[in-house]
Amino acid sequence: MILNTDSYKYSHFAQYPPETAAISAYVESRPGGRHDHVLFFGLQMFLKEYLTRKITMADVDEADALVTEHGLPFNRDGWELLVKRHGGSLPLLIEALPEGMVVPASIPLVQIRNTDPDFFWLPTFIETALLRAIWYPATVATVSYYVRQIITAALERSCDDYTDVLPFRLHDFGARGATSLEQAGLGGVAHLVNFMGTDTVSGIVYARKYYGEHMAGFSIPAAEHSTMTAWGEEREAEAYGNMIESFGGEGKMVAVVSDSYDLYRAVSEIWGKELRSKVEQMGGTLVVRPDSGDPTVVPIDTVDMLGEIFGFTKNAKGYKVLSPAVRVIQGDGVTPDTIKIILDRLMERGWSAENIAFGMGAGLLQKVNRDTLRFAMKANGRLDKNGKWTGVHKDPKTDPGKASKRYRQAVIVEDGKPMAVPLKELGARQNLMQPVWQDGALLKDWTFAEIRERAARGDFK
């Protein structure tokens, strides 16, 4: 943790007023980002993975040599004292909202302060690591959450009962586009807060490791272009038939990418004629994956073609539902915007939204950054050696949108909405910010089931 920071942090221990006994800081998603609400998720992974690691004298020696040669002062006395007095555990109190809670931007999500007056410099020293641990999974969870709202609205309009359908409408295809295994794990598990479909294995590993969820997500046998094109174009039907024979069966699903050569021919001639009887008799569901072309046009054409070939029924809401033998998944060019366009166009043609699922890769795990939801961590209070807290804040006249909150914060619910208030004004009202970590000990261990339930409710409880 000594090296898990920004360079300029090493000189900050000597920059605070000499009478300082504690510094408080908080993390929020500032207003003005892509979404006006944020789904808070991910802090528990950081606490378990990083803050449980105790600082050793070997760490201090390594950091001393590196930081000094790097050209910065190193607070060796402070880090040695941390090892000797606290056994290498960080003397910090971290409070946070319950993970899975959906709150408006500007609501504090996390608040941190030191518990030993000799370590007033520590809360802001870990800003880099702490903020990075929060903004990314919370942003991915929020993007996934908003896509869930888009899909839910379409299903409510066009599907009779979507209870079992919704959890598998958005599939995580993002593992290969992530910058590292850790990023794939963090983003992958964040998506699983809202859905249960994923091909990002590290996401289910992280759910198991950090949140005790034995199996958070599911997938099905699926083809890729290499396994289809290896047969050659002249044996394309054999390649598809092998998928049905190898993985088909009663109640089973198998996905086959079908655009290696000519999607429309593959659907009309191979699936529609040569293999039609195999598809209808296998007792499961073939999921056709168009993987090229205009993502707002091609998958809808595919649904139309499959409907003409395999037939459809109409549900109670008057929308067409494909034969249970076939469905479509769109995994190319998928973003929240294209999902909305596809679903709207599909329903305009009379099809229920349940006929199609989506696989999102870069749009889910990669096309986000800290400014997507304008995440920031700022100091909000200073305790002096006489035991008096004073407010700390910034209010730049050149950018009022970067103004920060003054005084240690609490989060309450008033008139059904969460709002931030100075802690000193809390009174008898319930504070939703709860201690989750103190002096090396995890105080809250949220289960994935609790987090999912909270996110699904979205009611600040």
Short mmCIF file of N, CA and C in Angstrom, two decimals, residues 131-232:
data_model
loop_
_atom_site.label_atom_id
_atom_site.label_comp_id
_atom_site.label_asym_id
_atom_site.label_seq_id
_atom_site.Cartn_x
_atom_site.Cartn_y
_atom_site.Cartn_z
N LEU A 131 -10.00 5.40 -4.45
CA LEU A 131 -10.88 5.93 -5.49
C LEU A 131 -10.90 5.00 -6.70
N ARG A 132 -9.74 4.49 -7.07
CA ARG A 132 -9.67 3.56 -8.19
C ARG A 132 -10.48 2.30 -7.92
N ALA A 133 -10.47 1.86 -6.66
CA ALA A 133 -11.20 0.65 -6.28
C ALA A 133 -12.71 0.84 -6.31
N ILE A 134 -13.16 2.09 -6.24
CA ILE A 134 -14.59 2.38 -6.18
C ILE A 134 -15.15 2.80 -7.54
N TRP A 135 -14.48 3.75 -8.20
CA TRP A 135 -15.10 4.35 -9.39
C TRP A 135 -15.35 3.32 -10.48
N TYR A 136 -14.42 2.38 -10.69
CA TYR A 136 -14.58 1.47 -11.83
C TYR A 136 -15.73 0.47 -11.63
N PRO A 137 -15.73 -0.33 -10.57
CA PRO A 137 -16.85 -1.26 -10.43
C PRO A 137 -18.19 -0.55 -10.26
N ALA A 138 -18.19 0.59 -9.57
CA ALA A 138 -19.46 1.32 -9.41
C ALA A 138 -19.97 1.87 -10.74
N THR A 139 -19.06 2.30 -11.60
CA THR A 139 -19.47 2.81 -12.91
C THR A 139 -19.99 1.69 -13.79
N VAL A 140 -19.30 0.55 -13.83
CA VAL A 140 -19.78 -0.58 -14.63
C VAL A 140 -21.14 -1.06 -14.10
N ALA A 141 -21.27 -1.16 -12.78
CA ALA A 141 -22.54 -1.58 -12.19
C ALA A 141 -23.65 -0.61 -12.57
N THR A 142 -23.33 0.68 -12.63
CA THR A 142 -24.33 1.69 -12.97
C THR A 142 -24.73 1.60 -14.43
N VAL A 143 -23.76 1.43 -15.32
CA VAL A 143 -24.07 1.25 -16.75
C VAL A 143 -24.97 0.03 -16.94
N SER A 144 -24.61 -1.08 -16.31
CA SER A 144 -25.40 -2.30 -16.39
C SER A 144 -26.80 -2.08 -15.82
N TYR A 145 -26.88 -1.35 -14.72
CA TYR A 145 -28.16 -1.05 -14.08
C TYR A 145 -29.08 -0.26 -15.02
N TYR A 146 -28.52 0.73 -15.71
CA TYR A 146 -29.35 1.53 -16.61
C TYR A 146 -29.79 0.72 -17.83
N VAL A 147 -28.94 -0.19 -18.31
CA VAL A 147 -29.36 -1.07 -19.39
C VAL A 147 -30.50 -1.97 -18.91
N ARG A 148 -30.41 -2.41 -17.67
CA ARG A 148 -31.50 -3.22 -17.10
C ARG A 148 -32.82 -2.44 -17.12
N GLN A 149 -32.77 -1.15 -16.86
CA GLN A 149 -33.99 -0.34 -16.89
C GLN A 149 -34.56 -0.27 -18.30
N ILE A 150 -33.67 -0.13 -19.30
CA ILE A 150 -34.10 -0.08 -20.70
C ILE A 150 -34.78 -1.38 -21.09
N ILE A 151 -34.14 -2.50 -20.76
CA ILE A 151 -34.67 -3.81 -21.12
C ILE A 151 -35.96 -4.11 -20.35
N THR A 152 -35.99 -3.75 -19.08
CA THR A 152 -37.19 -3.98 -18.27
C THR A 152 -38.39 -3.25 -18.86
N ALA A 153 -38.19 -2.00 -19.27
CA ALA A 153 -39.29 -1.22 -19.85
C ALA A 153 -39.83 -1.89 -21.10
N ALA A 154 -38.92 -2.43 -21.94
CA ALA A 154 -39.35 -3.10 -23.17
C ALA A 154 -40.09 -4.40 -22.86
N LEU A 155 -39.60 -5.15 -21.88
CA LEU A 155 -40.26 -6.40 -21.50
C LEU A 155 -41.62 -6.14 -20.87
N GLU A 156 -41.71 -5.12 -20.05
CA GLU A 156 -43.00 -4.79 -19.43
C GLU A 156 -44.05 -4.45 -20.50
N ARG A 157 -43.59 -3.82 -21.55
CA ARG A 157 -44.50 -3.42 -22.63
C ARG A 157 -44.91 -4.58 -23.51
N SER A 158 -44.00 -5.55 -23.73
CA SER A 158 -44.24 -6.53 -24.79
C SER A 158 -44.23 -7.99 -24.36
N CYS A 159 -43.98 -8.27 -23.08
CA CYS A 159 -43.85 -9.66 -22.62
C CYS A 159 -44.86 -9.94 -21.51
N ASP A 160 -45.44 -11.11 -21.52
CA ASP A 160 -46.43 -11.46 -20.50
C ASP A 160 -45.78 -11.63 -19.13
N ASP A 161 -44.77 -12.46 -19.05
CA ASP A 161 -44.09 -12.72 -17.78
C ASP A 161 -42.59 -12.78 -18.05
N TYR A 162 -41.88 -11.79 -17.55
CA TYR A 162 -40.45 -11.72 -17.86
C TYR A 162 -39.56 -12.01 -16.65
N THR A 163 -40.14 -12.58 -15.61
CA THR A 163 -39.38 -12.84 -14.38
C THR A 163 -38.11 -13.65 -14.65
N ASP A 164 -38.26 -14.72 -15.43
CA ASP A 164 -37.12 -15.59 -15.72
C ASP A 164 -36.32 -15.12 -16.93
N VAL A 165 -36.89 -14.21 -17.69
CA VAL A 165 -36.24 -13.74 -18.91
C VAL A 165 -35.21 -12.65 -18.63
N LEU A 166 -35.59 -11.67 -17.82
CA LEU A 166 -34.78 -10.48 -17.59
C LEU A 166 -33.34 -10.76 -17.16
N PRO A 167 -33.09 -11.66 -16.21
CA PRO A 167 -31.71 -11.83 -15.72
C PRO A 167 -30.70 -12.23 -16.79
N PHE A 168 -31.18 -12.73 -17.93
CA PHE A 168 -30.26 -13.21 -18.97
C PHE A 168 -30.36 -12.41 -20.26
N ARG A 169 -30.88 -11.20 -20.19
CA ARG A 169 -31.02 -10.40 -21.41
C ARG A 169 -29.72 -9.66 -21.77
N LEU A 170 -28.84 -9.42 -20.80
CA LEU A 170 -27.57 -8.75 -21.10
C LEU A 170 -26.43 -9.63 -20.63
N HIS A 171 -25.62 -10.08 -21.58
CA HIS A 171 -24.53 -11.02 -21.32
C HIS A 171 -23.20 -10.26 -21.42
N ASP A 172 -22.30 -10.51 -20.49
CA ASP A 172 -20.99 -9.84 -20.48
C ASP A 172 -20.04 -10.54 -21.44
N PHE A 173 -19.68 -9.81 -22.51
CA PHE A 173 -18.71 -10.30 -23.49
C PHE A 173 -17.38 -9.55 -23.38
N GLY A 174 -17.11 -8.88 -22.27
CA GLY A 174 -16.03 -7.91 -22.21
C GLY A 174 -14.67 -8.37 -21.76
N ALA A 175 -14.48 -9.64 -21.41
CA ALA A 175 -13.22 -10.08 -20.80
C ALA A 175 -12.00 -9.77 -21.66
N ARG A 176 -12.08 -10.06 -22.94
CA ARG A 176 -10.89 -9.89 -23.79
C ARG A 176 -10.54 -8.42 -24.04
N GLY A 177 -11.50 -7.55 -23.84
CA GLY A 177 -11.23 -6.12 -24.06
C GLY A 177 -10.72 -5.41 -22.82
N ALA A 178 -10.73 -6.10 -21.68
CA ALA A 178 -10.25 -5.49 -20.45
C ALA A 178 -8.73 -5.39 -20.48
N THR A 179 -8.18 -4.49 -19.68
CA THR A 179 -6.74 -4.27 -19.69
C THR A 179 -5.99 -5.31 -18.87
N SER A 180 -6.70 -6.05 -18.01
CA SER A 180 -6.03 -7.02 -17.15
C SER A 180 -7.05 -8.00 -16.59
N LEU A 181 -6.55 -9.07 -16.01
CA LEU A 181 -7.43 -10.03 -15.36
C LEU A 181 -8.19 -9.37 -14.23
N GLU A 182 -7.52 -8.50 -13.46
CA GLU A 182 -8.19 -7.84 -12.35
C GLU A 182 -9.31 -6.93 -12.83
N GLN A 183 -9.07 -6.17 -13.89
CA GLN A 183 -10.13 -5.31 -14.39
C GLN A 183 -11.32 -6.13 -14.86
N ALA A 184 -11.04 -7.23 -15.54
CA ALA A 184 -12.14 -8.10 -15.99
C ALA A 184 -12.92 -8.62 -14.80
N GLY A 185 -12.23 -8.97 -13.72
CA GLY A 185 -12.91 -9.46 -12.52
C GLY A 185 -13.77 -8.39 -11.87
N LEU A 186 -13.19 -7.19 -11.72
CA LEU A 186 -13.91 -6.09 -11.09
C LEU A 186 -15.14 -5.68 -11.90
N GLY A 187 -14.95 -5.51 -13.20
CA GLY A 187 -16.07 -5.13 -14.05
C GLY A 187 -17.06 -6.26 -14.24
N GLY A 188 -16.53 -7.48 -14.36
CA GLY A 188 -17.40 -8.63 -14.58
C GLY A 188 -18.34 -8.87 -13.42
N VAL A 189 -17.84 -8.76 -12.19
CA VAL A 189 -18.70 -8.99 -11.04
C VAL A 189 -19.66 -7.82 -10.84
N ALA A 190 -19.24 -6.62 -11.23
CA ALA A 190 -20.13 -5.46 -11.13
C ALA A 190 -21.36 -5.63 -12.02
N HIS A 191 -21.15 -6.15 -13.23
CA HIS A 191 -22.28 -6.41 -14.13
C HIS A 191 -23.23 -7.43 -13.53
N LEU A 192 -22.68 -8.42 -12.83
CA LEU A 192 -23.50 -9.49 -12.27
C LEU A 192 -24.39 -9.04 -11.12
N VAL A 193 -24.20 -7.85 -10.63
CA VAL A 193 -25.13 -7.30 -9.65
C VAL A 193 -26.53 -7.19 -10.27
N ASN A 194 -26.58 -6.94 -11.58
CA ASN A 194 -27.85 -6.68 -12.26
C ASN A 194 -28.34 -7.82 -13.13
N PHE A 195 -27.43 -8.65 -13.63
CA PHE A 195 -27.78 -9.74 -14.54
C PHE A 195 -27.09 -11.02 -14.11
N MET A 196 -27.44 -12.12 -14.78
CA MET A 196 -26.85 -13.42 -14.44
C MET A 196 -26.18 -14.09 -15.63
N GLY A 197 -26.06 -13.39 -16.75
CA GLY A 197 -25.41 -13.93 -17.92
C GLY A 197 -24.02 -13.36 -18.09
N THR A 198 -23.02 -14.21 -18.27
CA THR A 198 -21.65 -13.72 -18.44
C THR A 198 -20.77 -14.76 -19.09
N ASP A 199 -19.78 -14.28 -19.85
CA ASP A 199 -18.70 -15.13 -20.32
C ASP A 199 -17.38 -14.69 -19.70
N THR A 200 -17.44 -13.74 -18.76
CA THR A 200 -16.25 -13.27 -18.06
C THR A 200 -16.07 -14.10 -16.79
N VAL A 201 -15.26 -15.15 -16.91
CA VAL A 201 -15.10 -16.11 -15.82
C VAL A 201 -14.58 -15.44 -14.56
N SER A 202 -13.67 -14.48 -14.70
CA SER A 202 -13.12 -13.83 -13.51
C SER A 202 -14.20 -13.09 -12.73
N GLY A 203 -15.29 -12.70 -13.38
CA GLY A 203 -16.39 -12.06 -12.67
C GLY A 203 -17.05 -13.00 -11.67
N ILE A 204 -17.27 -14.24 -12.08
CA ILE A 204 -17.89 -15.19 -11.14
C ILE A 204 -16.88 -15.62 -10.07
N VAL A 205 -15.59 -15.63 -10.41
CA VAL A 205 -14.56 -15.92 -9.42
C VAL A 205 -14.55 -14.84 -8.34
N TYR A 206 -14.64 -13.57 -8.75
CA TYR A 206 -14.63 -12.47 -7.78
C TYR A 206 -15.88 -12.48 -6.91
N ALA A 207 -17.02 -12.83 -7.50
CA ALA A 207 -18.25 -12.92 -6.70
C ALA A 207 -18.11 -13.98 -5.62
N ARG A 208 -17.48 -15.07 -5.96
CA ARG A 208 -17.27 -16.15 -5.00
C ARG A 208 -16.24 -15.75 -3.94
N LYS A 209 -15.15 -15.14 -4.37
CA LYS A 209 -14.03 -14.82 -3.49
C LYS A 209 -14.35 -13.70 -2.51
N TYR A 210 -15.01 -12.66 -2.99
CA TYR A 210 -15.18 -11.46 -2.16
C TYR A 210 -16.59 -11.29 -1.59
N TYR A 211 -17.58 -12.00 -2.17
CA TYR A 211 -18.95 -11.81 -1.72
C TYR A 211 -19.66 -13.12 -1.37
N GLY A 212 -18.94 -14.22 -1.38
CA GLY A 212 -19.50 -15.48 -0.93
C GLY A 212 -20.59 -16.06 -1.80
N GLU A 213 -20.66 -15.63 -3.07
CA GLU A 213 -21.69 -16.15 -3.97
C GLU A 213 -21.12 -17.35 -4.73
N HIS A 214 -21.67 -18.53 -4.46
CA HIS A 214 -21.09 -19.74 -5.04
C HIS A 214 -21.10 -19.70 -6.56
N MET A 215 -22.23 -19.31 -7.19
CA MET A 215 -22.28 -19.20 -8.65
C MET A 215 -23.15 -18.00 -9.02
N ALA A 216 -22.49 -16.93 -9.41
CA ALA A 216 -23.20 -15.67 -9.67
C ALA A 216 -23.68 -15.54 -11.10
N GLY A 217 -23.10 -16.31 -12.03
CA GLY A 217 -23.48 -16.14 -13.43
C GLY A 217 -23.40 -17.44 -14.20
N PHE A 218 -24.04 -17.45 -15.37
CA PHE A 218 -24.15 -18.67 -16.16
C PHE A 218 -23.92 -18.37 -17.63
N SER A 219 -23.56 -19.41 -18.37
CA SER A 219 -23.36 -19.29 -19.80
C SER A 219 -23.82 -20.58 -20.47
N ILE A 220 -23.68 -20.64 -21.79
CA ILE A 220 -24.09 -21.80 -22.56
C ILE A 220 -23.01 -22.12 -23.59
N PRO A 221 -23.00 -23.33 -24.15
CA PRO A 221 -22.07 -23.63 -25.24
C PRO A 221 -22.32 -22.68 -26.41
N ALA A 222 -21.25 -22.14 -26.96
CA ALA A 222 -21.40 -21.17 -28.05
C ALA A 222 -20.24 -21.30 -29.02
N ALA A 223 -20.53 -21.06 -30.29
CA ALA A 223 -19.51 -21.15 -31.33
C ALA A 223 -18.78 -19.82 -31.47
N GLU A 224 -17.55 -19.89 -31.97
CA GLU A 224 -16.85 -18.69 -32.41
C GLU A 224 -16.47 -18.90 -33.87
N HIS A 225 -15.98 -17.86 -34.51
CA HIS A 225 -15.70 -17.96 -35.94
C HIS A 225 -14.65 -19.02 -36.26
N SER A 226 -13.65 -19.18 -35.38
CA SER A 226 -12.60 -20.15 -35.68
C SER A 226 -13.16 -21.57 -35.74
N THR A 227 -14.09 -21.89 -34.84
CA THR A 227 -14.62 -23.26 -34.82
C THR A 227 -15.59 -23.51 -35.97
N MET A 228 -16.14 -22.43 -36.52
CA MET A 228 -17.04 -22.58 -37.67
C MET A 228 -16.26 -22.55 -38.99
N THR A 229 -15.35 -21.60 -39.13
CA THR A 229 -14.62 -21.47 -40.40
C THR A 229 -13.59 -22.58 -40.59
N ALA A 230 -13.19 -23.25 -39.49
CA ALA A 230 -12.26 -24.37 -39.61
C ALA A 230 -12.83 -25.48 -40.49
N TRP A 231 -14.15 -25.55 -40.62
CA TRP A 231 -14.79 -26.57 -41.47
C TRP A 231 -14.75 -26.17 -42.94
N GLY A 232 -14.51 -24.88 -43.20
CA GLY A 232 -14.55 -24.40 -44.58
C GLY A 232 -15.95 -24.00 -44.97
#
